[in-house]
Coordinates of C-alpha atoms and ligand atoms in Angstrom, one line a residue:
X1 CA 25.6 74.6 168.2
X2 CA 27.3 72.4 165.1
X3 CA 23.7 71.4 164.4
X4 CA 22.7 75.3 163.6
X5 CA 25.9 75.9 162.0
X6 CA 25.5 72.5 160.3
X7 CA 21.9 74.0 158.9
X8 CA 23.1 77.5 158.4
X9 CA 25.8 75.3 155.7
X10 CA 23.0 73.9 154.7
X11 CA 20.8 76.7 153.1
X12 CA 23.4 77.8 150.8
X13 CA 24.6 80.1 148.8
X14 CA 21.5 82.1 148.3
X15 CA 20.3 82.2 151.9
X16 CA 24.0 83.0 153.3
X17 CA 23.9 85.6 150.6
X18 CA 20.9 87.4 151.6
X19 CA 22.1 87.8 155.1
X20 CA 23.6 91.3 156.5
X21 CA 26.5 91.5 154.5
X22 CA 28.2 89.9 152.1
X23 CA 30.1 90.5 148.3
X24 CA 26.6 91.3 146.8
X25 CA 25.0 94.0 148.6
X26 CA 21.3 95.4 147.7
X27 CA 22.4 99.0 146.7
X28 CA 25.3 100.5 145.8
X29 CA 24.8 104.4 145.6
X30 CA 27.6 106.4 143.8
X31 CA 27.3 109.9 145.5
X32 CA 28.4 112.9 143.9
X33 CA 28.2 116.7 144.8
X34 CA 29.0 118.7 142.8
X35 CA 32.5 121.4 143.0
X36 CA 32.5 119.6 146.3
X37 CA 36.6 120.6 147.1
X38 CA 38.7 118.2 148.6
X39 CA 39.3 120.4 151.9
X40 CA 35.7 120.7 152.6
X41 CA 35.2 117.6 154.7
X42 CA 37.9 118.6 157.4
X43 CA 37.5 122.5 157.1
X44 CA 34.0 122.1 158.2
X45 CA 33.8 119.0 160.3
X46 CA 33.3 120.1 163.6
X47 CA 30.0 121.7 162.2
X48 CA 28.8 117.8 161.2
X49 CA 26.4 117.2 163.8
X50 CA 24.3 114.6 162.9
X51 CA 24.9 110.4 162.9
X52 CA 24.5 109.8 159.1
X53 CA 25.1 112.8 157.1
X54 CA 29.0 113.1 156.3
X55 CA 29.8 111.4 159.1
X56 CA 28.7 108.1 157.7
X57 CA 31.9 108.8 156.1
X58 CA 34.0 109.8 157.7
X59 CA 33.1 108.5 161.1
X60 CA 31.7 105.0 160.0
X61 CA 33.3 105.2 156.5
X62 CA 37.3 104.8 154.8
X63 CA 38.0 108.9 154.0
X64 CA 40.3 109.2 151.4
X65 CA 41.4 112.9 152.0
X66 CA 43.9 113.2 149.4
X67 CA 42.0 112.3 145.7
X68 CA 43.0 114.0 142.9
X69 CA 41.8 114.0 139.3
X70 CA 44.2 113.1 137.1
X71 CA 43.4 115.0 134.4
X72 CA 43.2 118.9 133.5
X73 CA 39.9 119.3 132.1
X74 CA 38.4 119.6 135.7
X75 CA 34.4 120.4 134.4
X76 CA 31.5 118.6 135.6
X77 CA 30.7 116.3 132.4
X78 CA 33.7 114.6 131.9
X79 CA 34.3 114.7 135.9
X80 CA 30.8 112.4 136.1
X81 CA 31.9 110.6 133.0
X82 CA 35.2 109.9 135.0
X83 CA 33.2 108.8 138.2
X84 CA 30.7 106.3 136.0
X85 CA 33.3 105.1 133.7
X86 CA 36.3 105.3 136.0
X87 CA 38.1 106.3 132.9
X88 CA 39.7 109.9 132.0
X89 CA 38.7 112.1 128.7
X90 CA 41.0 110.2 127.0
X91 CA 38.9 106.6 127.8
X92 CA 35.1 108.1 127.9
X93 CA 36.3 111.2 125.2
X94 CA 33.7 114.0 127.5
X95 CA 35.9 116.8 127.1
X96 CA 34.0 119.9 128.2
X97 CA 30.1 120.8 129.4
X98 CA 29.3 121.7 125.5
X99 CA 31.3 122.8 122.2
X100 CA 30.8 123.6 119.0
X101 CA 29.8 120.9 116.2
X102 CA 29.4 123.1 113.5
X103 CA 27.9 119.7 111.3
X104 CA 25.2 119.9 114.1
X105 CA 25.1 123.6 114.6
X106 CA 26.1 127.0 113.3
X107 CA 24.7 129.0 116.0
X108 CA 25.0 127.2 119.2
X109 CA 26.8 124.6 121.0
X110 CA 26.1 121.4 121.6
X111 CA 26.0 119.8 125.0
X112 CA 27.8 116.3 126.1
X113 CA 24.2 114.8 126.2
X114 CA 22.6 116.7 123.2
X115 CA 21.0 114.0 121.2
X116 CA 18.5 115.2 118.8
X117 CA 17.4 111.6 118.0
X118 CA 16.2 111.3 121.7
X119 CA 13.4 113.9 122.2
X120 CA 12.9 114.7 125.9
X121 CA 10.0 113.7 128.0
X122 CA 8.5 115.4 130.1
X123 CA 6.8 119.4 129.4
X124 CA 10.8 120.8 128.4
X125 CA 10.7 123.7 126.4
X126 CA 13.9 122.2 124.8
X127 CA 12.3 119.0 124.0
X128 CA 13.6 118.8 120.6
X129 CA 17.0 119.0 121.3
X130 CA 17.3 115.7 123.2
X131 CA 19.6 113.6 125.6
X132 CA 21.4 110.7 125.8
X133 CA 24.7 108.9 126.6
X134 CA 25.8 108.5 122.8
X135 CA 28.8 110.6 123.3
X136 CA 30.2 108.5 126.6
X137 CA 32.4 106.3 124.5
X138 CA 33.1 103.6 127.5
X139 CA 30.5 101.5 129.8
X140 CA 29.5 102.4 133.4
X141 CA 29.7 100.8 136.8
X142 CA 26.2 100.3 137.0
X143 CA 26.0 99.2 132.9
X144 CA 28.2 96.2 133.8
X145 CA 26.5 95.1 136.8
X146 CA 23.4 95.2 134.8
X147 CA 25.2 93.2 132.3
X148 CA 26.5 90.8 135.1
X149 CA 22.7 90.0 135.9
X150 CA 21.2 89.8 132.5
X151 CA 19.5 93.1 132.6
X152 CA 17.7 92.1 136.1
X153 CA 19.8 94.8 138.4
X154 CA 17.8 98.6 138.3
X155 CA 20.6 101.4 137.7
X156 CA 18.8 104.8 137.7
X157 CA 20.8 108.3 137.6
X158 CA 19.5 111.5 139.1
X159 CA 20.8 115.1 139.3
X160 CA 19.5 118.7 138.9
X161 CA 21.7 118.6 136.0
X162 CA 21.2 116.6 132.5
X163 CA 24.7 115.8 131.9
X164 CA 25.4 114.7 135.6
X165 CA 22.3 112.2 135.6
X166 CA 23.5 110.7 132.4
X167 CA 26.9 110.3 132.4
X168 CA 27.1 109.0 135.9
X169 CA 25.2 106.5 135.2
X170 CA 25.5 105.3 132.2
X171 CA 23.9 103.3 129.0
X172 CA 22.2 100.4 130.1
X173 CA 20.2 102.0 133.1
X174 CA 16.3 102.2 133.0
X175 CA 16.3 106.2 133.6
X176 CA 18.0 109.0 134.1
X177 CA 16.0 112.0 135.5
X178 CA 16.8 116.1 135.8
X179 CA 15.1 118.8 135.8
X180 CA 14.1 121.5 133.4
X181 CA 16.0 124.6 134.7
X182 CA 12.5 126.9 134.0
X183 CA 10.4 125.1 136.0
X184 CA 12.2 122.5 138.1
X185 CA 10.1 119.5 136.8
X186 CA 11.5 116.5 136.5
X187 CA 12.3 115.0 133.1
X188 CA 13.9 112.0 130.8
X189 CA 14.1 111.4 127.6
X190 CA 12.9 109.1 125.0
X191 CA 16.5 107.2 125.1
X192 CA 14.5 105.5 128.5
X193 CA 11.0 106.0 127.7
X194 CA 8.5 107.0 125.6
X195 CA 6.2 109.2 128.8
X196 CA 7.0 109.5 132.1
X197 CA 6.3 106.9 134.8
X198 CA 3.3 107.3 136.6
X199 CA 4.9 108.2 139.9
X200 CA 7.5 111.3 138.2
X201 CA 4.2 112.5 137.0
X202 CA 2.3 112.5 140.5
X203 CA 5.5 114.0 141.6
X204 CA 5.9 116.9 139.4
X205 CA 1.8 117.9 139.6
X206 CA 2.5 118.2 143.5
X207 CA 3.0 121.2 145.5
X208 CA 6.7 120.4 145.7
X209 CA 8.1 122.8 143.4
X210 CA 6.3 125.0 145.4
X211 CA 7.4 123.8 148.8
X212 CA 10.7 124.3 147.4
X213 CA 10.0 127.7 146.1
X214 CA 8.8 128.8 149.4
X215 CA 11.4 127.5 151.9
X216 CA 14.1 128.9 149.0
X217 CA 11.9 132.3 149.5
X218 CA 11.8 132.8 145.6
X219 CA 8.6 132.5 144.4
X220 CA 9.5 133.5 141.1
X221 CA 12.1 133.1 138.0
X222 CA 14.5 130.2 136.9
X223 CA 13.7 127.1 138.9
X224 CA 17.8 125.9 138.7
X225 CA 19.6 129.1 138.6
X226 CA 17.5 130.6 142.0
X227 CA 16.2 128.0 144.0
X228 CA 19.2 125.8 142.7
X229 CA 21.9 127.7 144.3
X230 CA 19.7 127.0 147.7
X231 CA 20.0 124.1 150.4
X232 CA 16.0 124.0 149.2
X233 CA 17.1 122.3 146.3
X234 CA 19.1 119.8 147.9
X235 CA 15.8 119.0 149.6
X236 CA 14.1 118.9 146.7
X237 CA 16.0 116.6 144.9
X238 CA 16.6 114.4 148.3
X239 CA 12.9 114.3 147.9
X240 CA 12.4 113.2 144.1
X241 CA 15.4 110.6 145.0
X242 CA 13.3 108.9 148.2
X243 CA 10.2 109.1 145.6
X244 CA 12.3 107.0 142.8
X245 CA 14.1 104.6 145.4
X246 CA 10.6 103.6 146.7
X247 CA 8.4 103.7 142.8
X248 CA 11.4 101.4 141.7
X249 CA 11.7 99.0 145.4
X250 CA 15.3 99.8 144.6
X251 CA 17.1 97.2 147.5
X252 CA 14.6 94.7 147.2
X253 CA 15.7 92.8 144.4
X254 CA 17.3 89.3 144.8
X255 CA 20.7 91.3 142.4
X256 CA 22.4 94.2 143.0
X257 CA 20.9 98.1 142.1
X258 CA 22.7 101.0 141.3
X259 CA 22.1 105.0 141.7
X260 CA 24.0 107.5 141.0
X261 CA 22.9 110.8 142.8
X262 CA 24.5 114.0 141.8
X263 CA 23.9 117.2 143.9
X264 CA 24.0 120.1 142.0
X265 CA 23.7 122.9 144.5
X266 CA 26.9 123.3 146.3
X267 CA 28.2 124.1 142.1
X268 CA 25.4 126.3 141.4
X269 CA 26.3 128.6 144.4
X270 CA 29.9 128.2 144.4
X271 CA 30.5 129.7 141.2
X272 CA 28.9 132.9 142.5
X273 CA 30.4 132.9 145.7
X274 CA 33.6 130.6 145.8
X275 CA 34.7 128.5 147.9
X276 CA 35.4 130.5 150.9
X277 CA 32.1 132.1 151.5
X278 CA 30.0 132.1 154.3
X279 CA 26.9 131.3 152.1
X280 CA 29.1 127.8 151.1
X281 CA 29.6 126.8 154.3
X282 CA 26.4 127.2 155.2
X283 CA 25.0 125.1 151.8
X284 CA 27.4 122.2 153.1
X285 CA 26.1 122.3 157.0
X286 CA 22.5 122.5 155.3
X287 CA 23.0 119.4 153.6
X288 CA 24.4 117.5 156.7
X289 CA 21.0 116.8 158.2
X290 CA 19.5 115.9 154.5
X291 CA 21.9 113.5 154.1
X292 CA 21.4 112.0 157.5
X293 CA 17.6 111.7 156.5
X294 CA 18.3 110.2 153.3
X295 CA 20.6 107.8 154.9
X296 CA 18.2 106.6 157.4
X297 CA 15.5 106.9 154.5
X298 CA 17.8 103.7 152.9
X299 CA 18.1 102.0 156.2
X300 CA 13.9 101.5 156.3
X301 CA 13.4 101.2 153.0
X302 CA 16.6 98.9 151.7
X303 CA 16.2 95.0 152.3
X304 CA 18.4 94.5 155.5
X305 CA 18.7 98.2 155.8
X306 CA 21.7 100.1 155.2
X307 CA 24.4 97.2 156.3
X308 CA 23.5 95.9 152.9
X309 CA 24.1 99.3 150.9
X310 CA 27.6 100.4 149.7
X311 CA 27.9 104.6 149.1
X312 CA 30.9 106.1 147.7
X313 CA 31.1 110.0 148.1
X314 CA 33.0 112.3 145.6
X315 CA 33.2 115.4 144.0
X316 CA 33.1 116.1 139.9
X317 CA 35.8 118.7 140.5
X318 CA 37.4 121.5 142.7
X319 CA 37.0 125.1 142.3
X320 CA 39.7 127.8 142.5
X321 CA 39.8 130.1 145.2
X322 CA 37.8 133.4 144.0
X323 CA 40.5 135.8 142.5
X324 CA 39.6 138.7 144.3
X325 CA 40.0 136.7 147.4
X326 CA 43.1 135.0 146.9
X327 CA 44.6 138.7 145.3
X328 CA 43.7 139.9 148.7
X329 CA 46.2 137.5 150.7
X330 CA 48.9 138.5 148.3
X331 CA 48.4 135.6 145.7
X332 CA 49.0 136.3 142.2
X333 CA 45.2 136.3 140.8
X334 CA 43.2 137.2 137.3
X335 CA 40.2 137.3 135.7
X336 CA 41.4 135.9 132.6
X337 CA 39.9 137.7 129.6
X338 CA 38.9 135.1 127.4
X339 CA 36.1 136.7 125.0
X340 CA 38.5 140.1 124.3
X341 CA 40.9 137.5 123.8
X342 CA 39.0 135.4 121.3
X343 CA 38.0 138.6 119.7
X344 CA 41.5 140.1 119.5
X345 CA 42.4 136.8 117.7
X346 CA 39.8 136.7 115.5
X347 CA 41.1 140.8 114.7
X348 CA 44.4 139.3 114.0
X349 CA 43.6 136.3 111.6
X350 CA 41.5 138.1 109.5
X351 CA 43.8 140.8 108.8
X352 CA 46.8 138.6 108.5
X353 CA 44.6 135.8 105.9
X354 CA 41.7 137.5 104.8
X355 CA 42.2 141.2 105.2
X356 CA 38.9 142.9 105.8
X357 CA 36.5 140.1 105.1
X358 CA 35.6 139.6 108.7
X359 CA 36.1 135.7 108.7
X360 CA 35.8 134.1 112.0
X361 CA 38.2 132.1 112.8
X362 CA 38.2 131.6 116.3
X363 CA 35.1 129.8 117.8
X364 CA 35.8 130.0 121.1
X365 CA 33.5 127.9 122.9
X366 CA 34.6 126.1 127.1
X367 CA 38.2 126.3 128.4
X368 CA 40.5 124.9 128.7
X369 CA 39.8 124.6 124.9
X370 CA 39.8 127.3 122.7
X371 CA 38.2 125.9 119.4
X372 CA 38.8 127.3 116.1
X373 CA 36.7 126.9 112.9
X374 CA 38.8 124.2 110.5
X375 CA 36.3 125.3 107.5
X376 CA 37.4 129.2 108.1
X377 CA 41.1 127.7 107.6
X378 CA 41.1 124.7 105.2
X379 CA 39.4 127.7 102.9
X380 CA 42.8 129.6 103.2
X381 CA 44.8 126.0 102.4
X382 CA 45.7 125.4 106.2
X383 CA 45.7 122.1 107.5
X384 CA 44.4 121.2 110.8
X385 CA 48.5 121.4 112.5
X386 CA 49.1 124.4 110.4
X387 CA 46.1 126.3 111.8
X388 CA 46.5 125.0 115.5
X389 CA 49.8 126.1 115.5
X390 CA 49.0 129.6 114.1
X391 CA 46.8 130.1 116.7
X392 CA 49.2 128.4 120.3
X393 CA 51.6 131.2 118.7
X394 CA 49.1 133.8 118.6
X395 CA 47.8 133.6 121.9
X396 CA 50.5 134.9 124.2
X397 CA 50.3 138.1 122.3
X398 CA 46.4 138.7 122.0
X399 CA 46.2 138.2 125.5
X400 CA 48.8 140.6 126.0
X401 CA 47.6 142.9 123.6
X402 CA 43.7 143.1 125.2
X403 CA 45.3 143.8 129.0
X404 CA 47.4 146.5 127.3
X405 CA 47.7 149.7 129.9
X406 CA 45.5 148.0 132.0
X407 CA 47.5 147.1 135.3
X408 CA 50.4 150.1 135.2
X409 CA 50.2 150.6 138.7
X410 CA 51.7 147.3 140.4
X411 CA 49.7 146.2 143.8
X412 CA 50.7 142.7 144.9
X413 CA 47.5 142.6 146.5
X414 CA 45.6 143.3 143.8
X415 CA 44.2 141.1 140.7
X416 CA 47.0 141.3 138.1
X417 CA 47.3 140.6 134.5
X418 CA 45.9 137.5 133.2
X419 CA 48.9 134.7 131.6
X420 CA 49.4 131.6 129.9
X421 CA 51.4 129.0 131.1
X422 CA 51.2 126.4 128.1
X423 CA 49.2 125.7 124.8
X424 CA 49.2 122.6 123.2
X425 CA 47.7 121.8 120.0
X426 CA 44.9 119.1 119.3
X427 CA 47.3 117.6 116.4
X428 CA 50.5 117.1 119.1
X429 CA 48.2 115.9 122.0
X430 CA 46.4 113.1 119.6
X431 CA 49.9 112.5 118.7
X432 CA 51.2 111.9 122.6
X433 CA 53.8 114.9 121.8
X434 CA 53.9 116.4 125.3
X435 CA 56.3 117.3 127.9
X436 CA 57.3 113.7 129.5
X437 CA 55.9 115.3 133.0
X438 CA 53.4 115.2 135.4
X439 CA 51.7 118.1 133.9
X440 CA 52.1 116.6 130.4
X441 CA 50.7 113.7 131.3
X442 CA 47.4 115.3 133.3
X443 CA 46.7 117.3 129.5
X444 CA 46.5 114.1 127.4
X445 CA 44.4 112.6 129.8
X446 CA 42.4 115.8 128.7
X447 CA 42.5 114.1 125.1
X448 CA 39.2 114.6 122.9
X449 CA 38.3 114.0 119.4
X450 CA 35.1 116.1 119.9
X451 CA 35.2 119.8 119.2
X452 CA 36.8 119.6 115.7
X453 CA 39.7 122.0 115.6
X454 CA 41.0 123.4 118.7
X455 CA 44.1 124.0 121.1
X456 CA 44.5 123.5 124.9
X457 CA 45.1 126.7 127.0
X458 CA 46.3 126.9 130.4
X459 CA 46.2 130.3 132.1
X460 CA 48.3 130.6 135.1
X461 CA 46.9 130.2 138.4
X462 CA 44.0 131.4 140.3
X463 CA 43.0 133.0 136.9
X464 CA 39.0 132.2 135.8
X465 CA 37.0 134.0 133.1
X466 CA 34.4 135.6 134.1
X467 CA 33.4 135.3 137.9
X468 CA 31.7 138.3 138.6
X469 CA 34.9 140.6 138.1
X470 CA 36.7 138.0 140.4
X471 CA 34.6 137.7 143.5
X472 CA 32.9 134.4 141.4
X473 CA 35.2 131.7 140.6
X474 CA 35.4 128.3 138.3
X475 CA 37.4 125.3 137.5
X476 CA 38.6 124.1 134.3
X477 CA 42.7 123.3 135.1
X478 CA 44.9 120.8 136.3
X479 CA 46.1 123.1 139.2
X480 CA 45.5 120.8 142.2
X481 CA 42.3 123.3 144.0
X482 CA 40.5 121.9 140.4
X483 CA 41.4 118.2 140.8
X484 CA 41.4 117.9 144.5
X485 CA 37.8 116.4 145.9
X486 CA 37.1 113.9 148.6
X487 CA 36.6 110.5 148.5
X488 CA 35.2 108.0 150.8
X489 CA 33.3 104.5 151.0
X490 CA 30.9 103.2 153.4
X491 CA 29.6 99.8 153.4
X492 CA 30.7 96.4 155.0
X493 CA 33.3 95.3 152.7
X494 CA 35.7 99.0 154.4
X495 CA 37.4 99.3 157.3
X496 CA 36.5 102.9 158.8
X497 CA 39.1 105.2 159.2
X498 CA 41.1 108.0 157.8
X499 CA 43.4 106.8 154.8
X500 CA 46.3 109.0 153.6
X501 CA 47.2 107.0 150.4
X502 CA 46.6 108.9 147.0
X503 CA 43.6 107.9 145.3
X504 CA 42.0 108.9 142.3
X505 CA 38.0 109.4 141.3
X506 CA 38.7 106.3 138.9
X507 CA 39.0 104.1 141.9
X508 CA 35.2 104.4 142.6
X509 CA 34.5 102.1 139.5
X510 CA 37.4 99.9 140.0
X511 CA 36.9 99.1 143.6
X512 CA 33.0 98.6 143.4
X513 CA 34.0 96.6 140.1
X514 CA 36.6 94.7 142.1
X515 CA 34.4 93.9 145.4
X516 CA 30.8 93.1 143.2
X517 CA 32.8 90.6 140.7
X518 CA 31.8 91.9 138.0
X519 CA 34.2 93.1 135.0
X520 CA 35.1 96.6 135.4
X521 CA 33.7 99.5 133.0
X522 CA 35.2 99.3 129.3
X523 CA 38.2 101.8 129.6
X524 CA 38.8 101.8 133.3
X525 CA 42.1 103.0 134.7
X526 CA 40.7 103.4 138.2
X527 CA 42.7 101.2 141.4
X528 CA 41.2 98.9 144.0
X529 CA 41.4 100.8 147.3
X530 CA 42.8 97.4 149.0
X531 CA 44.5 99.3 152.0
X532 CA 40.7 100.2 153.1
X533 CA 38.9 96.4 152.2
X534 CA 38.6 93.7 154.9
X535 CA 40.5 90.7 154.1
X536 CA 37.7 88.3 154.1
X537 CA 36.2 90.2 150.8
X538 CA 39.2 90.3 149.5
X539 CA 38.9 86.4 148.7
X540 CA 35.9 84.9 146.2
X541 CA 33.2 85.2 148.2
Ligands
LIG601 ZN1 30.5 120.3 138.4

């Protein structure tokens, strides 16, 4: 016996390394879906019935229940910025999904990976426009452990959406891959590569659009909007992800990979039918059994199977329950008006600086910021505070004045009139001028310097725009539904179980950061889970 252990000493480092487990594993998947609420896991466990789908987690995993975003901007860019970066808006500066950059464009917004210098590859009608990480002003996870091993660790990002590939993964990896929301085809752009690798392109000239199509029974129409909001597509993209893992032998290589995998479906469908739907519990027992399969698609085809992977599982964000639902049990509910309140602004400031000339003034453009034109303003000798205050003031009364007559018959268990709760200008949150609260402090994590002018609206409550005259629903607040997602780890360094500490999406990056030794991301603010990690990895391995 002292003469094996004697030899097993003697192989060193690299050999004791490459056994089952230890501080460097061969993978390390960061696992996102996406609007995947915090309650989910537990409302619909007893439907979990396979080995390896969510019950890797929370059955062979550390299930952290109770994470919150904290934050108020609860959309999914800067929520995959905040998973890659383990920093908030005010450390990786992703605000929203897209706004207006009227230096880039007069007629449409830009999105958080819009890079015109960056064609796209691949057969996008939208080529042109681009993609990149350019606007994600901090490092990844998987950047600094391929900065850790001189460029020799694979990171790779994939998602049905651009901006969730992308920003997930970061700056330094050797692709990120989505699809183009027409067709479904999968595509890059020329920030990775000049043409697709060989393998993308055998996969998108198969039959599996079609496949996917076909078990989605839509043969026709947009690719991500139809089929998207179907467990097919989770399926589909399971399938491009297996096809990637095994093009790129990622888990083979003598460092550590990285993946980020975002699924888009359970957001795609959840807008239209919120959160209490039958049609979302049946996406989230659909994908159950695909995760199992992906699982045990790692175990074969990872060096030492999955004992040497590490998976972290999180949401981008929450979703509020749908108003028309939640007005049902009595809640107070709206669908908050926000283009008749835009307009009724716009109404306003031209006939109170401008009178009849029609000047826009109000942009508009994704809550929780309403973004104003500083041009329209600075031409009427307003600065940037001037105008923002102009329009906080304003907005209580619009809002009021576009619901006028609307609700004159009270029904408490009806949807009721849309509200503010607080608007901050740009100018007081750059200058930390908040409420010293909790909720002060969630909205200048919200900070951005994108957007140019603009001012940060709250509405009350279970109050969305749009949503399908409230039976759809959104996120966008700091109200906990919006913040609240799971989060769990699974991987040798974790003790299973069911942890009821408060933990943050930030703590992926910090905790991966912490366990793989490498420094963590540029702007981190994320926690090392300790209460979860074995004691033997808590030492230098
Ligand atoms: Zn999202």
């Amino acid at each position: 016996m002292a003469a094996v252990v004697a030899l097993l000493f003697g192989l060193g480092l690299d050999a004791a390394h490459a056994s089952a487990y230890d501080a460097r594993p061969k993978l390390v998947v960061i696992l996102v879906l996406d609007q995947f609420r915090g309650d989910y896991l537990d409302r619909y466990r007893a439907d979990f019935k396979t080995e390896d789908g969510f019950n890797l987690f929370l059955k062979k995993g550390a299930y952290f229940p109770e994470c919150y975003y904290d934050y108020g901007n609860t959309m999914t860019a800067p929520g995959h910025s905040t998973i890659g970066t383990g920093a908030y808006t005010n450390g990786h500066n992703i605000g929203v999904n897209e706004w207006w950059d009227l230096s880039r464009s007069k007629t449409a917004m830009v999105s958080s990976v819009q890079d015109a210098d960056y064609p796209l590859v691949g057969a996008s009608a939208d080529a042109a426009l681009g993609a990149s990480p350019s606007n994600e002003l901090a490092s990844t996870l998987g950047d600094e452990v391929v900065l850790s091993t001189g460029g020799r660790a694979k990171l790779f990002g994939v998602s049905l959406k651009d901006r969730a590939a992308i920003l997930t993964s970061g700056h330094a990896s050797q692709a990120a891959y989505w699809i183009d929301h027409v067709t479904g085809r999968w595509e890059s752009s020329t920030y990775w590569m000049k043409d697709l690798p060989g393998w993308v392109k055998t996969f998108n000239s198969s039959d599996a659009v079609e496949r996917a199509r076909k078990e989605a029974g839509i043969p026709t129409g947009n690719f991500y909007e139809k089929v998207g909001a179907t467990p097919a597509a989770v399926e589909y993209e399971l399938h491009f992800t297996k096809a990637l893992v095994e093009a790129e032998k990622l888990g083979t290589h003598d460092v550590t990979d990285v993946l980020t995998l975002s699924i888009s479906s359970t957001d795609i469908l959840g807008h239209a039918v919120g959160p209490d739907s039958p049609e979302q519990r049946k996406m989230i027992d659909a994908i159950d059994p695909q995760l199992d399969d992906f699982f045990r698609f790692l175990n074969t085809h990872v060096d030492g199977g999955l004992a040497n992977v590490w998976v972290s599982l999180t949401g981008d964000h929450g979703v509020a329950t749908s108003p028309a639902t939640a007005a049902k049990e009595g809640m107070p509910a709206a669908v908050f008006p926000y283009a008749a309140m835009n307009a009724e602004l716009n109404k306003e400031l031209d006939a109170k600086l401008t009178p009849g000339k029609q000047t826009k003034f109000v942009l508009g453009g994704e809550l929780p910021f309403v973004q104003i034109d500083g041009e329209s303003f600075a031409a009427e000798k307003m600065n940037e505070r001037a105008a923002e205050q102009m329009v906080a003031g304003m907005i209580p009364g619009a809002l009021a004045e576009v619901q006028k007559g609307q609700f004159s018959t009270p029904d408490s268990h009806a949807l009721r009139p849309a509200t503010v709760r607080h608007v901050y200008t740009k100018v007081q949150m750059a200058a930390a001028d908040l409420p010293n609260t909790e909720e002060g402090r969630l909205i200048l994590h919200s900070y951005t310097t994108n957007g140019g002018w603009w001012v940060y609206v709250t509405p009350g409550f279970n109050q969305v725009p749009g949503g399908h005259g409230g039976t759809g629903t959104s996120h966008f607040s700091p109200y906990s539904y919006d913040r609240h997602v799971p989060l769990a780890f699974f991987g040798g360094p974790f003790v299973p179980g069911t942890y009821l500490e408060q933990t943050q999406p930030v703590d992926i990056a910090a905790t991966f950061a912490a366990l793989l030794r490498v420094n963590r991301p540029s702007a981190c603010v994320g926690r090392v889970v300790t209460e979860a990690i074995r004691p033997e990895h808590e030492a230098v391995p």
